[in-house]
Coordinates of C-alpha atoms in Angstrom, one line a residue:
X4 CA -43.4 -31.3 4.8
X5 CA -42.3 -33.7 2.7
X6 CA -42.5 -30.3 -0.1
X7 CA -41.4 -27.5 2.5
X8 CA -38.2 -30.1 3.8
X9 CA -36.8 -29.7 0.1
X10 CA -37.9 -26.0 -1.1
X11 CA -35.6 -25.7 2.5
X12 CA -32.5 -28.3 1.4
X13 CA -32.6 -26.0 -2.2
X14 CA -32.6 -22.9 -0.9
X15 CA -29.6 -23.6 1.3
X16 CA -27.3 -25.7 -0.8
X17 CA -28.4 -22.8 -4.3
X18 CA -26.7 -19.9 -1.4
X19 CA -23.8 -22.5 0.2
X20 CA -20.1 -20.9 -1.0
X21 CA -18.8 -21.5 -3.8
X22 CA -15.3 -22.9 -3.8
X23 CA -13.5 -19.8 -3.6
X24 CA -10.7 -19.6 -6.0
X25 CA -7.6 -19.3 -5.7
X26 CA -5.9 -15.8 -5.4
X27 CA -3.0 -14.2 -8.2
X28 CA -0.2 -15.1 -6.3
X29 CA 1.0 -11.2 -5.4
X30 CA 5.3 -9.9 -5.7
X31 CA 6.3 -7.8 -2.2
X32 CA 7.4 -4.8 -1.6
X33 CA 9.9 -4.5 1.5
X34 CA 10.6 -1.4 3.3
X35 CA 11.1 1.4 6.1
X36 CA 10.3 4.5 7.4
X37 CA 12.2 7.6 9.1
X38 CA 13.8 11.1 9.2
X39 CA 15.7 13.3 10.3
X40 CA 13.7 15.2 12.2
X41 CA 14.6 13.6 16.6
X42 CA 10.4 14.1 17.4
X43 CA 8.0 10.8 18.6
X44 CA 5.1 10.4 16.4
X45 CA 1.0 10.7 18.6
X46 CA -0.7 7.9 18.3
X47 CA -3.0 9.6 16.2
X48 CA -0.3 9.4 12.7
X49 CA -1.5 7.3 10.2
X50 CA 0.9 6.3 7.6
X51 CA -0.5 6.0 3.9
X52 CA 2.1 4.8 1.3
X53 CA 1.3 4.6 -2.2
X54 CA 2.6 2.2 -4.8
X55 CA 2.0 4.1 -8.4
X56 CA 3.7 4.1 -12.1
X57 CA 4.2 7.1 -12.4
X58 CA 5.7 6.8 -17.0
X59 CA 3.1 8.6 -17.9
X60 CA 3.7 11.8 -18.6
X61 CA 0.8 14.9 -17.9
X62 CA -1.8 12.1 -16.4
X63 CA -2.1 10.7 -12.8
X64 CA 0.0 8.6 -11.2
X65 CA -1.9 4.9 -11.0
X66 CA -1.9 3.3 -7.8
X67 CA -1.1 -0.4 -7.5
X68 CA -1.5 -0.6 -4.1
X69 CA -2.1 2.2 -1.0
X70 CA -1.5 0.6 2.5
X71 CA -1.8 2.1 5.8
X72 CA -0.7 1.7 8.6
X73 CA -2.7 3.5 12.1
X74 CA -0.9 4.1 15.8
X75 CA 2.3 2.7 13.6
X76 CA 5.1 3.8 16.8
X77 CA 7.8 5.6 16.6
X78 CA 10.7 5.0 13.4
X79 CA 11.7 3.1 12.0
X80 CA 8.5 2.3 10.7
X81 CA 8.7 -0.7 9.3
X82 CA 6.1 -1.3 5.6
X83 CA 5.0 -3.4 3.3
X84 CA 3.2 -3.6 0.1
X85 CA 2.6 -6.0 -2.4
X86 CA 1.2 -5.9 -6.5
X87 CA -0.2 -8.2 -9.0
X88 CA 3.4 -9.1 -11.0
X89 CA 1.7 -9.2 -13.8
X90 CA 0.4 -5.8 -14.4
X91 CA 4.4 -4.1 -13.8
X92 CA 5.9 -3.2 -17.2
X93 CA 9.6 -3.2 -17.4
X94 CA 9.6 -0.3 -19.0
X95 CA 7.3 1.8 -16.7
X96 CA 8.5 4.3 -13.9
X97 CA 7.0 2.6 -10.5
X98 CA 8.1 4.8 -6.9
X99 CA 6.3 5.4 -3.7
X100 CA 4.1 8.1 -2.1
X101 CA 4.6 8.0 1.2
X102 CA 3.3 10.7 4.3
X103 CA 2.7 10.6 8.1
X104 CA -0.5 11.9 9.3
X105 CA -1.0 14.0 12.5
X106 CA -4.9 14.2 12.1
X107 CA -5.8 16.2 9.4
X108 CA -2.2 17.8 9.1
X109 CA 0.2 15.7 6.8
X110 CA 3.5 16.0 8.6
X111 CA 5.9 13.8 6.9
X112 CA 5.8 13.2 3.5
X113 CA 8.8 11.9 1.3
X114 CA 10.5 15.1 -1.5
X115 CA 12.5 13.1 -2.8
X116 CA 11.3 9.7 -5.1
X117 CA 11.2 6.6 -4.6
X118 CA 11.6 4.3 -7.9
X119 CA 11.7 0.7 -7.0
X120 CA 10.8 -2.3 -9.1
X121 CA 11.7 -1.8 -12.6
X122 CA 14.6 -0.7 -13.9
X123 CA 17.2 -2.1 -11.8
X124 CA 15.1 -1.3 -8.4
X125 CA 14.9 -4.3 -6.0
X126 CA 12.0 -5.1 -3.8
X127 CA 13.9 -3.5 -1.2
X128 CA 13.3 0.3 -0.1
X129 CA 14.4 2.7 2.7
X130 CA 12.0 5.6 2.6
X131 CA 13.5 9.3 4.3
X132 CA 10.5 12.0 5.2
X133 CA 11.1 15.7 4.9
X134 CA 9.4 17.6 7.8
X135 CA 6.7 19.8 7.5
X136 CA 6.5 22.8 8.4

């Protein structure tokens, strides 16, 4: 019986959770999303926001963070994107891509570029979306 108890104790303590490694401190980019049209979003609406590095020409943008907001309510929609400041290169260009979906259809997106973080930009942004036809 003592052997069984010792084996069980070893298994339980061996499977115990390791102490958590502290997460890296992340910075945040806060903002709001609006659009000019006077239309309401449905409860099925989904907002997707991508923080991306668009510095490399002829290459797919590197996504630093992606945020999804389900049933966001009506505009203005408040958002927060997180990023690792160690991944930021001061000479690079970072932008936000924002889309609002209803079902499988893109209803709104930002046709204008919204530079953020570097090159004199701040960690606060107001994104104005354009309605898709």
